[in-house]
Amino acid sequence: MGACQCGYTTDPEKNCNGTHNVVKAVKADLIAKLEAEGFADAAEHLKQK
């Protein structure tokens, strides 16, 4: 896959292994849960990271 550009790889040689897809999914889930519970400011903060 090549060298990781996102910085989330778990590969010891820093090659892309798709970890960014997991991070993206977890962030989306957290953002949705925060928004549903009324924490729009926290959700917005996560969106910008």
CSV table of C-alpha atoms in Angstrom, one decimal:
chain,number,residue,atom,x,y,z
A,1,MET,CA,0.0,0.0,0.0
A,2,GLY,CA,2.9,2.4,0.5
A,3,ALA,CA,4.1,4.8,3.1
A,4,CYS,CA,1.4,6.0,5.5
A,5,GLN,CA,0.3,9.6,4.9
A,6,CYS,CA,-2.2,9.9,7.7
A,7,GLY,CA,-0.1,8.9,10.7
A,8,TYR,CA,-2.5,6.3,12.1
A,9,THR,CA,-0.8,3.2,10.8
A,10,THR,CA,0.0,0.3,13.2
A,11,ASP,CA,2.6,-1.2,10.8
A,12,PRO,CA,6.1,-1.2,12.3
A,13,GLU,CA,7.6,0.0,9.0
A,14,LYS,CA,5.0,2.8,8.8
A,15,ASN,CA,3.4,1.4,5.7
A,16,CYS,CA,-0.3,2.1,5.2
A,17,ASN,CA,-2.4,-0.7,6.5
A,18,GLY,CA,-5.9,0.8,6.4
A,19,THR,CA,-5.9,1.9,10.0
A,20,HIS,CA,-7.2,5.4,8.9
A,21,ASN,CA,-10.5,3.7,7.9
A,22,VAL,CA,-11.0,2.5,11.4
A,23,VAL,CA,-10.1,5.9,12.9
A,24,LYS,CA,-12.5,7.5,10.5
A,25,ALA,CA,-15.4,5.2,11.4
A,26,VAL,CA,-14.8,5.6,15.2
A,27,LYS,CA,-14.7,9.4,14.9
A,28,ALA,CA,-17.9,9.4,12.9
A,29,ASP,CA,-19.6,7.2,15.5
A,30,LEU,CA,-18.4,9.4,18.3
A,31,ILE,CA,-19.5,12.6,16.5
A,32,ALA,CA,-23.0,11.1,16.0
A,33,LYS,CA,-23.3,10.1,19.6
A,34,LEU,CA,-22.1,13.5,20.9
A,35,GLU,CA,-24.6,15.3,18.6
A,36,ALA,CA,-27.4,13.0,19.7
A,37,GLU,CA,-26.7,13.8,23.4
A,38,GLY,CA,-26.6,17.5,22.8
A,39,PHE,CA,-22.8,18.0,22.8
A,40,ALA,CA,-22.6,19.9,19.5
A,41,ASP,CA,-19.5,21.9,20.6
A,42,ALA,CA,-17.6,18.7,21.3
A,43,ALA,CA,-18.8,17.1,18.1
A,44,GLU,CA,-17.6,20.1,16.1
A,45,HIS,CA,-14.2,20.0,17.8
A,46,LEU,CA,-13.8,16.3,16.7
A,47,LYS,CA,-14.9,17.2,13.2
A,48,GLN,CA,-12.0,19.6,12.9
A,49,LYS,CA,-9.3,17.2,14.0
